[in-house]
Coordinates of C-alpha atoms in Angstrom, one line a residue:
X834 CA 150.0 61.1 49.2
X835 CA 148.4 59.5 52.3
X836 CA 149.4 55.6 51.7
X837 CA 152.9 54.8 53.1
X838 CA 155.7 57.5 54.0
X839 CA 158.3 55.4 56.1
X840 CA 161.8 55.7 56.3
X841 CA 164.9 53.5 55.5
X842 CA 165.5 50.6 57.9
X843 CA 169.1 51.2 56.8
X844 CA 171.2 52.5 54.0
X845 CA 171.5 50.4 51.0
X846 CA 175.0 49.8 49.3
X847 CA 174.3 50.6 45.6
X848 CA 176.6 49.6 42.8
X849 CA 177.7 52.7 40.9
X850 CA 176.4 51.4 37.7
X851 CA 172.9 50.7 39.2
X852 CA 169.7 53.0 37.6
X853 CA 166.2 52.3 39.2
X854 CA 163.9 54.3 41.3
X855 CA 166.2 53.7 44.5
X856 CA 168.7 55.3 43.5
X857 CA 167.1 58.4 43.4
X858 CA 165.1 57.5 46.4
X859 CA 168.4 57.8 48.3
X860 CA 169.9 60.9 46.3
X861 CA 166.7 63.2 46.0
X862 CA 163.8 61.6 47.8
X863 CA 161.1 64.3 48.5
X864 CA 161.3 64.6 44.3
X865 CA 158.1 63.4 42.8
X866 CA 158.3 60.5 41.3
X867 CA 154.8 59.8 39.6
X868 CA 152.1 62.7 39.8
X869 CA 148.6 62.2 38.2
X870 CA 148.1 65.8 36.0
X871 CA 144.8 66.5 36.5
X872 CA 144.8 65.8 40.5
X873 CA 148.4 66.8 41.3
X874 CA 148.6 63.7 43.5
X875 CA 151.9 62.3 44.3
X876 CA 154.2 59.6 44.9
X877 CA 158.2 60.7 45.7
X878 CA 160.9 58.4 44.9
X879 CA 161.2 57.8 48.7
X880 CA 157.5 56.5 48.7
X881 CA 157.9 54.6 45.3
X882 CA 160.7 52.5 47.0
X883 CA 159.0 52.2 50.0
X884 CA 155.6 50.9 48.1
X885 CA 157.3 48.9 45.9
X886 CA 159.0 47.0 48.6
X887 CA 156.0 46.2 50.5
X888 CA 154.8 45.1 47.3
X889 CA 157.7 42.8 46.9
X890 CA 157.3 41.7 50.5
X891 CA 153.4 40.7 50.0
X892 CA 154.2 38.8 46.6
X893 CA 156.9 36.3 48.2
X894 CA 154.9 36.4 51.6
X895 CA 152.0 34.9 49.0
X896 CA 155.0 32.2 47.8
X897 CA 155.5 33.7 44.4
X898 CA 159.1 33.0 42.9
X899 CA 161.3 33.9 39.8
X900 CA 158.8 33.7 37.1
X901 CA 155.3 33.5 38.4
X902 CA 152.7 35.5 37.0
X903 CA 150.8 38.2 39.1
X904 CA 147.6 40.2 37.0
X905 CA 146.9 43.8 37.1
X906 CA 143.5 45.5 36.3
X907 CA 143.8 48.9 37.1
X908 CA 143.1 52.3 35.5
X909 CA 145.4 55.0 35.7
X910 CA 146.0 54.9 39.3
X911 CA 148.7 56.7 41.5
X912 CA 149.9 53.2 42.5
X913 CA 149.9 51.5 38.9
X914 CA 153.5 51.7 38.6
X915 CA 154.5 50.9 42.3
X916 CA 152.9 48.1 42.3
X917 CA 154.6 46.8 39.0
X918 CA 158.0 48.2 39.8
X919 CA 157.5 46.1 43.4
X920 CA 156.8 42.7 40.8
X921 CA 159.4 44.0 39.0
X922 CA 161.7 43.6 42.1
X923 CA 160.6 39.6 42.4
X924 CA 161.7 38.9 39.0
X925 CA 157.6 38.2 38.2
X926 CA 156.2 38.3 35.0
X927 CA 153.6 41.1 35.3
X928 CA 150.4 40.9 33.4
X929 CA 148.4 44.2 32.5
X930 CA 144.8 43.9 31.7
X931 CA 143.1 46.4 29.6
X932 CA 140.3 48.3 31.7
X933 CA 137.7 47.9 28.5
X934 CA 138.0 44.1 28.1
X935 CA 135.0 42.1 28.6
X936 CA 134.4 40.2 31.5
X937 CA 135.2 36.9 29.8
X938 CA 138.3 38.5 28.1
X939 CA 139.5 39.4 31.5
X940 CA 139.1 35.6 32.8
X941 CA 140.9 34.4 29.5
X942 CA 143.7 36.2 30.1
X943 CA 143.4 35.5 34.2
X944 CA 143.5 31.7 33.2
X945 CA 145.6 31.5 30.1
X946 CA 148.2 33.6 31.5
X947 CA 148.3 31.1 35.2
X948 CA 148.2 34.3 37.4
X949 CA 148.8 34.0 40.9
X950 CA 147.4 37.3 42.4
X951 CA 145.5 40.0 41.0
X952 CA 145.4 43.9 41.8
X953 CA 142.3 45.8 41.4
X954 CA 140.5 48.8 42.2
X955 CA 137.1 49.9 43.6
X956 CA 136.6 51.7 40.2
X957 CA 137.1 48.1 38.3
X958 CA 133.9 46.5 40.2
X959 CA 131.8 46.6 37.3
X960 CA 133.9 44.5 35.6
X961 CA 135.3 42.7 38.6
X962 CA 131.3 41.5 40.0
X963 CA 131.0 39.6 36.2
X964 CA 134.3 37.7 36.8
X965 CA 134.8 34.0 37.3
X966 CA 138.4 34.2 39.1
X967 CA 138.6 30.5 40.0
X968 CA 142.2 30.4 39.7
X969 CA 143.5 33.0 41.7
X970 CA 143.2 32.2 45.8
X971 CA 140.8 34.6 47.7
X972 CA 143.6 35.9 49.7
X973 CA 145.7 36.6 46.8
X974 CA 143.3 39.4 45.6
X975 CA 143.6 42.9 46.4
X976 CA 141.7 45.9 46.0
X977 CA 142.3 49.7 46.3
X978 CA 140.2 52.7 47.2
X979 CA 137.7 49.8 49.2
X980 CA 137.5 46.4 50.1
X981 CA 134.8 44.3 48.4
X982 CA 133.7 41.2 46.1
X983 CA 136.4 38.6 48.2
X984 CA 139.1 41.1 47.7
X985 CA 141.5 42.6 50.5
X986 CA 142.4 46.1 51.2
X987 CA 145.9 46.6 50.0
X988 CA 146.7 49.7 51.3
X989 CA 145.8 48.1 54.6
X990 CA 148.0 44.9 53.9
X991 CA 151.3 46.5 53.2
X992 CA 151.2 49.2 55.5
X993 CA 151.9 46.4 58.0
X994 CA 155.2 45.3 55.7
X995 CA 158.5 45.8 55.7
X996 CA 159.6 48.3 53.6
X997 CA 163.3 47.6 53.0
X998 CA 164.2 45.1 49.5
X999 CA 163.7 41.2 49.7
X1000 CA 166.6 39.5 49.9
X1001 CA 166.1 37.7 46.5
X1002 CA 165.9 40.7 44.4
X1003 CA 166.3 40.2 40.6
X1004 CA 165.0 41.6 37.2
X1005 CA 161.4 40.9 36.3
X1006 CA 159.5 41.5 32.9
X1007 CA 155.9 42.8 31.6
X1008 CA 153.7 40.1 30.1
X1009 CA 151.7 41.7 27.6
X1010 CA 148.6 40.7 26.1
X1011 CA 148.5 41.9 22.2
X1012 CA 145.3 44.0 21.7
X1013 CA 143.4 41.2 20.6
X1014 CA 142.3 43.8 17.0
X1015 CA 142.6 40.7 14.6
X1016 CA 141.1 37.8 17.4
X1017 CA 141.9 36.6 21.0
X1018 CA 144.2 38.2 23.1
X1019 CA 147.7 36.7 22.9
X1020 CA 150.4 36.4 25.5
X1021 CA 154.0 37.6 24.6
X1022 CA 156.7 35.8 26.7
X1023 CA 159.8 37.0 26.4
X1024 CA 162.9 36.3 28.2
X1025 CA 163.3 37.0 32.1
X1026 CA 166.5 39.5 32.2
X1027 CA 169.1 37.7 34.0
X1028 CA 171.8 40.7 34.8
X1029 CA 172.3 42.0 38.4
X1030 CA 169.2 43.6 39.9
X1031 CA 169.3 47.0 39.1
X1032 CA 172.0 46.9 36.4
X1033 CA 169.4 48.4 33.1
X1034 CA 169.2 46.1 30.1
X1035 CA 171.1 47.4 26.7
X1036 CA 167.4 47.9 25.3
X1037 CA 167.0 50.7 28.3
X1038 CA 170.2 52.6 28.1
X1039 CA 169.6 52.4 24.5
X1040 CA 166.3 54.1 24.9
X1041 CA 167.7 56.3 27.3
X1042 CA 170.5 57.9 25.4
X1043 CA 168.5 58.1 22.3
X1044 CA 165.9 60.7 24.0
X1045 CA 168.2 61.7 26.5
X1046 CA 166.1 60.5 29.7
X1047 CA 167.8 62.1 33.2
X1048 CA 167.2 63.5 36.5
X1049 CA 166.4 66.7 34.5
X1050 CA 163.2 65.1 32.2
X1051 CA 159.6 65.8 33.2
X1052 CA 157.3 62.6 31.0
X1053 CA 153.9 62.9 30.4
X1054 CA 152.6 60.1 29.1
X1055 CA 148.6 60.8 28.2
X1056 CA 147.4 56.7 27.5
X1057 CA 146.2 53.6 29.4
X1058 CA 149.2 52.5 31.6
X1059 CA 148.3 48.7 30.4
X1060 CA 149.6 49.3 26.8
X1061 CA 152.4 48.7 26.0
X1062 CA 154.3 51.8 25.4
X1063 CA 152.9 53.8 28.1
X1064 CA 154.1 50.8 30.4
X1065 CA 157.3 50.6 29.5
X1066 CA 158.5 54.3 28.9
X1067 CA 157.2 55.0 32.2
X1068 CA 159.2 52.3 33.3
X1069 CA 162.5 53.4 31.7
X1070 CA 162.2 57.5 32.4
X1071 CA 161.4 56.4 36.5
X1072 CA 164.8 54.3 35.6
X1073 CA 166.6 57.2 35.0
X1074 CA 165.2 59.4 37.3
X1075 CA 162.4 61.4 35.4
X1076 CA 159.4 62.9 37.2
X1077 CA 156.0 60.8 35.1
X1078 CA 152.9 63.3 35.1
X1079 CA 150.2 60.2 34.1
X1080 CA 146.9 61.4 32.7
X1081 CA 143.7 59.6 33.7
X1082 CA 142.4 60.1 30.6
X1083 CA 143.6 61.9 27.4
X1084 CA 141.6 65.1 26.8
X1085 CA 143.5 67.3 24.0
X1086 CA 143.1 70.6 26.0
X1087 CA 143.8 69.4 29.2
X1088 CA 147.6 67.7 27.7
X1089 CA 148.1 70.9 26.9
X1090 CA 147.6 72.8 30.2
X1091 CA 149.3 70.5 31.5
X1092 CA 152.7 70.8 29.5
X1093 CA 152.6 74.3 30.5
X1094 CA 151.9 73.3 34.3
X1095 CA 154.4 70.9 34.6
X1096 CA 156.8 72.3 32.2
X1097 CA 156.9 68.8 30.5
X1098 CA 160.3 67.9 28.4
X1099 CA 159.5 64.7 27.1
X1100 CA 156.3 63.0 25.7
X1101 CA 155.1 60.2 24.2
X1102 CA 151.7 59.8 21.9
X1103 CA 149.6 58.0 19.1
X1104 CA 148.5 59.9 15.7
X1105 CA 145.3 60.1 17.1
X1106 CA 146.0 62.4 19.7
X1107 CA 148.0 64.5 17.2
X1108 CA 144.8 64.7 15.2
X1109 CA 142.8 65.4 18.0
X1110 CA 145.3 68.6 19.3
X1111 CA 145.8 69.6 16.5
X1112 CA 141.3 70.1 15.9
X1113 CA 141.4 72.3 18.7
X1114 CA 142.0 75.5 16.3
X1115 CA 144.7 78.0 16.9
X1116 CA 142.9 80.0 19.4
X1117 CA 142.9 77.4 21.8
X1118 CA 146.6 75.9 21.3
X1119 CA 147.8 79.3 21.6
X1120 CA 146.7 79.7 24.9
X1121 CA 149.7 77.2 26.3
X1122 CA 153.2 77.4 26.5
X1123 CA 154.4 74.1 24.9
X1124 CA 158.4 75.7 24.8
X1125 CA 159.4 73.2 27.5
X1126 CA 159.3 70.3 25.2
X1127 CA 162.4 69.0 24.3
X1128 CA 161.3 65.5 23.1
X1129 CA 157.7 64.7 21.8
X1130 CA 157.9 60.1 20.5
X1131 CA 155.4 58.7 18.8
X1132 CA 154.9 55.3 17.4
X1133 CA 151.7 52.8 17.6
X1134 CA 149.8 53.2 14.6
X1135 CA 150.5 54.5 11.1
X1136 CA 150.7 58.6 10.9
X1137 CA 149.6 60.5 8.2
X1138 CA 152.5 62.9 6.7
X1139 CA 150.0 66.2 6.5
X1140 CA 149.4 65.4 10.1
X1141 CA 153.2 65.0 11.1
X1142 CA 153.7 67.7 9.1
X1143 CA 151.1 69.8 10.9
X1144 CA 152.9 68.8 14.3
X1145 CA 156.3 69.5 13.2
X1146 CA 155.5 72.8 12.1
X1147 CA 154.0 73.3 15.5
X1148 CA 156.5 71.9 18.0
X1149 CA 159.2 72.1 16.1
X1150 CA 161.4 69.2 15.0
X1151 CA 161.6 67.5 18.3
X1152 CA 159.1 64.8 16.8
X1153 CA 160.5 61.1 17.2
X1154 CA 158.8 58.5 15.2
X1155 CA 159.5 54.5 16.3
X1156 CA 158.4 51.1 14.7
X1157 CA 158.3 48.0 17.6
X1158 CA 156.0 46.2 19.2
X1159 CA 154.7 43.9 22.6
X1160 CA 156.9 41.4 20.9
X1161 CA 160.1 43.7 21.5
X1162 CA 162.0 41.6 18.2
X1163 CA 163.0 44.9 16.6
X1164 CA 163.2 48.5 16.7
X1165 CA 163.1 51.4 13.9
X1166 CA 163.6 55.1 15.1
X1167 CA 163.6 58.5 13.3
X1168 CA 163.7 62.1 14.0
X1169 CA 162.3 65.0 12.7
X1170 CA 165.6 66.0 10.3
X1171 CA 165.5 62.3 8.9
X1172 CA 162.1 61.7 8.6
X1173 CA 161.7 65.5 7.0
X1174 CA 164.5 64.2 4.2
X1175 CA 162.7 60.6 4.3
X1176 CA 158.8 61.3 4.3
X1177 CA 156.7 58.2 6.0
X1178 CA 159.6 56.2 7.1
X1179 CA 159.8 55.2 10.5
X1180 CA 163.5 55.0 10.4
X1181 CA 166.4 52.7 10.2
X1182 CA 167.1 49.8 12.7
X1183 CA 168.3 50.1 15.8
X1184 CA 167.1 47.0 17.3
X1185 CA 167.9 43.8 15.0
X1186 CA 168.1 43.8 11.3
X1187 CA 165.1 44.4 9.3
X1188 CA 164.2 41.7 6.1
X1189 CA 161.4 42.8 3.4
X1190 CA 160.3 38.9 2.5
X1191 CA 157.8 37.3 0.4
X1192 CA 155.5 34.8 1.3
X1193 CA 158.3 32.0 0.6
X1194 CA 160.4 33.6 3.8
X1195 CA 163.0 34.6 1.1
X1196 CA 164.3 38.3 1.4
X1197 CA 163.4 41.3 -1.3
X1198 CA 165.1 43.4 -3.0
X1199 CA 165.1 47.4 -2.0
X1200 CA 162.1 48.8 -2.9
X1201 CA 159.9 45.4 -3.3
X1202 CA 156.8 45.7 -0.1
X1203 CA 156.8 42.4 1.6
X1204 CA 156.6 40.8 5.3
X1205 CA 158.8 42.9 7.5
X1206 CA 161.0 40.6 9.2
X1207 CA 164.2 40.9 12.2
X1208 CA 166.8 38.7 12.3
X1209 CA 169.6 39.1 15.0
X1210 CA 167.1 40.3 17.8
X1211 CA 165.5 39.2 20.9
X1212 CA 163.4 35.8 21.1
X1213 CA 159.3 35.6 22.0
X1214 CA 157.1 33.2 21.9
X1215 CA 153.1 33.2 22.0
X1216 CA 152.0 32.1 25.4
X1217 CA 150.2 28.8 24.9
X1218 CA 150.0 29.0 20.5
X1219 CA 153.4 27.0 19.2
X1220 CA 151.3 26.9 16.0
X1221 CA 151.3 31.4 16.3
X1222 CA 154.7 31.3 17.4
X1223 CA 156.2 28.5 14.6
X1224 CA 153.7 31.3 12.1
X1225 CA 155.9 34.3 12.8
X1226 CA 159.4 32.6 11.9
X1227 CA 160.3 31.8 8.7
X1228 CA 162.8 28.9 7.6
X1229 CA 165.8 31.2 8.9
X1230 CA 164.6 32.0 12.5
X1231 CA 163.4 35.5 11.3
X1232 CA 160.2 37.1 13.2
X1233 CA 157.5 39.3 11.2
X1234 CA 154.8 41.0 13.5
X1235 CA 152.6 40.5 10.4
X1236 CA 153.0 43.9 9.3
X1237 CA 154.0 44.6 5.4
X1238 CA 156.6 47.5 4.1
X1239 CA 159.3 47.8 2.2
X1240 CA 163.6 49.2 2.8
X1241 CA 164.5 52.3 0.4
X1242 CA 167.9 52.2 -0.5
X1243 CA 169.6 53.7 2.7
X1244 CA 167.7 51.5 4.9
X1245 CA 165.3 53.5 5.8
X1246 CA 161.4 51.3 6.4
X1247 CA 158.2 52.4 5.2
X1248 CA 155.3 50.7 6.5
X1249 CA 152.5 49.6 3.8
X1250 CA 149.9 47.9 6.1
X1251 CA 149.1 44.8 7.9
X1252 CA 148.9 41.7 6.0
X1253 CA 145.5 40.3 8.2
X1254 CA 144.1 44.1 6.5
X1255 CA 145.3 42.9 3.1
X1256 CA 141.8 43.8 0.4
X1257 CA 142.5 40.8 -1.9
X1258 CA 140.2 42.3 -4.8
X1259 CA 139.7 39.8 -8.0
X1260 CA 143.3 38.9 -7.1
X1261 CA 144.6 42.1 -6.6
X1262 CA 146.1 43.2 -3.2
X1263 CA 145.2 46.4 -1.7
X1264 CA 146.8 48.2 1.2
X1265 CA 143.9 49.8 3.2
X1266 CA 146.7 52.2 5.3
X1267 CA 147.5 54.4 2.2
X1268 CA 143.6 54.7 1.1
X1269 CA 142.9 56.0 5.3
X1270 CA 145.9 58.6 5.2
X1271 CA 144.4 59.7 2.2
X1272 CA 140.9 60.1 3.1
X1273 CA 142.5 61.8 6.9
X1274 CA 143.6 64.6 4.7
X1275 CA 139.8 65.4 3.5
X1276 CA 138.1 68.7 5.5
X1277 CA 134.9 66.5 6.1
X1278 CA 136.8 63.7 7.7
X1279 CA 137.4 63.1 11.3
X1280 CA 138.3 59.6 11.0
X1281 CA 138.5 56.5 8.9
X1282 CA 138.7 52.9 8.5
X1283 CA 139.1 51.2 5.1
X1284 CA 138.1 47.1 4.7
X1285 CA 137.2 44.5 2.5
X1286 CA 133.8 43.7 2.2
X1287 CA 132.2 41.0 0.7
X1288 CA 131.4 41.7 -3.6
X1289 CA 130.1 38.4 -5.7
X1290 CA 132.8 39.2 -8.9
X1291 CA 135.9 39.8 -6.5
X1292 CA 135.2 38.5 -3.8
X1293 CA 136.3 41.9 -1.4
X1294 CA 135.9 45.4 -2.7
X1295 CA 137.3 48.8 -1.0
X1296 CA 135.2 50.6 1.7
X1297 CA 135.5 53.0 3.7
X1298 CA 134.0 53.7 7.1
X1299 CA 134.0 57.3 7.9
X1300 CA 133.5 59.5 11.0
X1301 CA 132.5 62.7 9.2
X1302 CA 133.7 66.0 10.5
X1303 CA 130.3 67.6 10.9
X1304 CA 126.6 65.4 11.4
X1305 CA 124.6 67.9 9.1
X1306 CA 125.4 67.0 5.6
X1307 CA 123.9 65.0 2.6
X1308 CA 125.8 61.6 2.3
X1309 CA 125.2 61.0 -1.3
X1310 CA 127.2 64.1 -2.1
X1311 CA 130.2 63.5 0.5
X1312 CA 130.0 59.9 -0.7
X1313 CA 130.4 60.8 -4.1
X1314 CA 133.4 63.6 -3.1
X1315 CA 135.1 61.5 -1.3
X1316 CA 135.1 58.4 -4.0
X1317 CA 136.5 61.0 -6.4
X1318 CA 138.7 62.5 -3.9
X1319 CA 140.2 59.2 -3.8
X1320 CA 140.2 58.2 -7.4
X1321 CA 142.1 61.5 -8.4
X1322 CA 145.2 60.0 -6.2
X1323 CA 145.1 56.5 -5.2
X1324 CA 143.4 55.2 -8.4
X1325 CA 140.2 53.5 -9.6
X1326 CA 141.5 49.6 -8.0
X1327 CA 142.3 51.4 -4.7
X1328 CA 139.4 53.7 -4.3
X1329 CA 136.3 52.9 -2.6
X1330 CA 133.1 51.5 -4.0
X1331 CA 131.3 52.5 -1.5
X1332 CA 131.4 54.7 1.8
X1333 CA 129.5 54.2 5.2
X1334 CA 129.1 57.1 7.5
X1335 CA 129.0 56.3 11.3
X1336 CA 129.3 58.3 14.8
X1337 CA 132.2 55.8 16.2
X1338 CA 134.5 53.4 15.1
X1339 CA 136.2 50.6 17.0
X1340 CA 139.3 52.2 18.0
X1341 CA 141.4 51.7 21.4
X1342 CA 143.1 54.4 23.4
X1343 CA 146.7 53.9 21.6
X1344 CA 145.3 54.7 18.2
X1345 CA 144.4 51.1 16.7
X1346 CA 141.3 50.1 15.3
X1347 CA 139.3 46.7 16.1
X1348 CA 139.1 46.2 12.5
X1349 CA 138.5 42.4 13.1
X1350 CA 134.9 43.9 14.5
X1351 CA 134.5 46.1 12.3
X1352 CA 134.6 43.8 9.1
X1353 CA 132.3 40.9 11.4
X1354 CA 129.7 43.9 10.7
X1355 CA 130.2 43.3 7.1
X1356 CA 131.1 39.6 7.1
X1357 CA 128.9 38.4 9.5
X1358 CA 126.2 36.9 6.7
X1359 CA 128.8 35.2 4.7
X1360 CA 130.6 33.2 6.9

């Protein structure tokens, strides 16, 4: 790979109960670790350790301690995960910044979240020549691929490190900014672990044994290594010694060839790649072997059942579906068997207990929609917003992401929508979620967002935003077919009044729309 290749100082005594990178670093370590698909460019386990201590070395050589913050703003780069894996190792809160944030997002969260150091690339100079960066020392700034804009050359600055552990070594965590789709970015602390160093979390052996993660899985994970699920799978398969295959960007073709290539077992991916593989035709997905795939998760945004469908008939039912989020309060799963007897769940608990509430905080009964609440699961708080954090409890200590759904009578959770997308229509609420998976199912549709905008009588009425399959057409006439397409299934309160056609909508890489931005468009006059 070019950066570092040295060899232990000395053999490390490892607990037999112990599952991290270095374990496999001492029991197979020529095996690739991390390979970008598209490059074939490497890191083996023997490297990864090696980086990752340097990178341990540097942060306490820098005086960080348990619990100080250090900022990444990287794409997908061969040393993304190294360099977190060596925080990791200094029991550092570790806080990914999305590559598309504005300059003055970037500095909010460089500020809000008190980072110490910050790792960059060459590729990030556009951003990084706009930023203020008052609060991070000069020689706590590193860059990769160059040296430039104050920043030094890291591969240059740990090359002349030690590359056996820091004597301090304990558990750190991510520190995740939420996607900001509904206002600012928000920070998500949750607890530092505080087992033994190396000794995986119930959370990851949990994750582990559900998708059966080994020496023997390939992962290719296809999104942004800031988001949260990319992150922290990643994480947990390199903990249990699966080769990654990282994409630098999704292409539907290219995930394909390089199943085949790499004989991928395992995957994880939003709805909108699904959609996106699935519009390649026949012809094309034909052309690659997909049999390796033992394990195909998705989760992130809602998924349409024609689309899961579609995928299910395609790779079989090796589909997981989960519900969590940055917060990590609760966890759903389902597989393909359950979710093919249970249509649109995402499955039952495994992770805390799941409450359907009203907006007293008082629980449902089965089959009422409500506020999805966990009790009896793991605490967060909102960096810097006690007023956000006090928001997502109710008077028993529950936590709601703010999303709305409802339990069936086994248990199983449906997801309706998000309250903040609630259409309150002359007092009537509206679920936008159902109206999109609706209007997904149309031949003319490529993609759709459905909001409230403004209407003097009700003060919101439905519309939908659509990408349309094909540029050439006469939007009167799709807008009228689409209107009745809806009204035949959904209804005459749920169906749009109107429909806008545009080339793009607002939509990050893991599936979720900006609707926030989207409805400004709209709103922006009556506010």
């Amino acid at each position: 790979m070019g950066y570092v290749h040295l060899l232990f100082k000395e053999k490390i005594i490892l607990n037999s109960e112990e599952s991290h990178p270095g374990v496999f670093a001492q029991r197979t370590p020529e095996r690739p670790s991390i390979v970008i698909g598209e490059t074939g460019e490497s890191v083996s386990f023997l490297e990864l350790e090696n980086i990752s201590n340097q990178i341990a070395h540097l942060l306490r050589d820098l005086g960080l301690r348990r619990g100080d913050r250090v900022a990444i703003l990287l794409e997908n780069h061969l040393l993304y995960i190294p360099i977190v894996w060596g925080a990791f190792r200094c029991g550092l809160r570790v806080v990914t910044i999305a590559t598309h944030l504005t300059s003055d997002d970037v500095d909010f969260i460089l500020e809000d979240s008190n980072a110490s150091a910050l790792f960059t690339s060459s590729f990030m100079k556009p951003t990084l020549a706009n930023l203020n960066i008052g609060g991070i020392k000069k020689q706590n700034r590193f860059m990769l691929d160059g040296c430039d804009l104050d920043f030094k050359p890291l591969e240059e600055v740990i090359n002349k490190l030690p590359n056996f552990p820091v004597e301090d070594q304990s558990e750190g965590i991510e520190m995740l900014y939420s996607s900001g789709t509904t206002g600012r970015p928000k920070g998500i602390m949750k607890q530092l672990p505080d087992g033994p160093f190396g000794i995986p979390a119930p959370g990851y052996k949990l994750i582990a044994d559900l998708y059966n993660l080994d020496e023997k899985t390939v992962y290719l994970s296809p999104a942004p290594q800031y988001h949260a699920a990319p992150l922290l799978f990643v994480m947990r398969a390199l903990r249990f010694g699966a080769t990654v295959i990282i994409m630098r960007k999704f292409e539907a073709e290219t995930a394909l060839s390089l199943i085949q290539k790499y004989k991928v077992t395992h995957s994880q991916w939003v709805p909108t790649m699904f959609i996106r593989m699935l519009a390649l035709g026949d012809e094309i997905k034909s052309r690659y072997d997909q049999s390796s795939l033992k394990c195909v998760i998705h989760a992130a945004a809602p998924c349409p059942i024609e689309v899961k469908l579609e995928m299910i008939k395609w790779w079989g039912e090796i589909i997981w579906e989960y519900y969590g989020a940055s917060e990590g309060n609760g966890l759903t799963v389902i597989d393909s068997k359950e979710w093919l007897r249970h249509r649109g769940s995402v499955g039952k608990a495994k992770i805390g207990k799941v409450r359907i509430c009203g907006d007293d905080g008082e629980e449902l009964p089965r089959g009422e929609t409500g506020l999805i609440y966990f009790s009896d699961s793991p605490k967060f708080e909102y960096h810097n917003d006690p007023q956000k954090t006090k928001d997502s409890r109710n008077q028993y200590g529950w936590s709601t992401l703010g999303d709305i759904g409802y339990l069936d009578s086994g248990d199983y959770l449906y997801l309706t929508d998000r309250k903040a997308n609630t259409i309150i229509s002359g007092g009537v609420n509206i679920y936008p979620q159902e109206i999109e998976n609706h209007l997904l199912g149309h031949p003319a549709v490529k993609d759709v967002a459905v909001i409230g905008a403004p209407n003097n009588e009700f003060g919101e009425e439905v519309k939908a935003v659509v990408i349309p399959i094909q540029k050439s057409f006469e939007q009167d006439d799709l807008e009228r077919e689409l209107i009745e397409f809806c009204l035949i299934k959904v209804g005459k309160i749920k169906s749009p009044r109107s429909v806008d056609f545009v080339e793009e909508l607002p939509r990050q890489e893991n599936g979720k729309l900006y609707k926030r931005l989207l409805k400004d468009r709209y709103w922006k006059n009556e506010r």
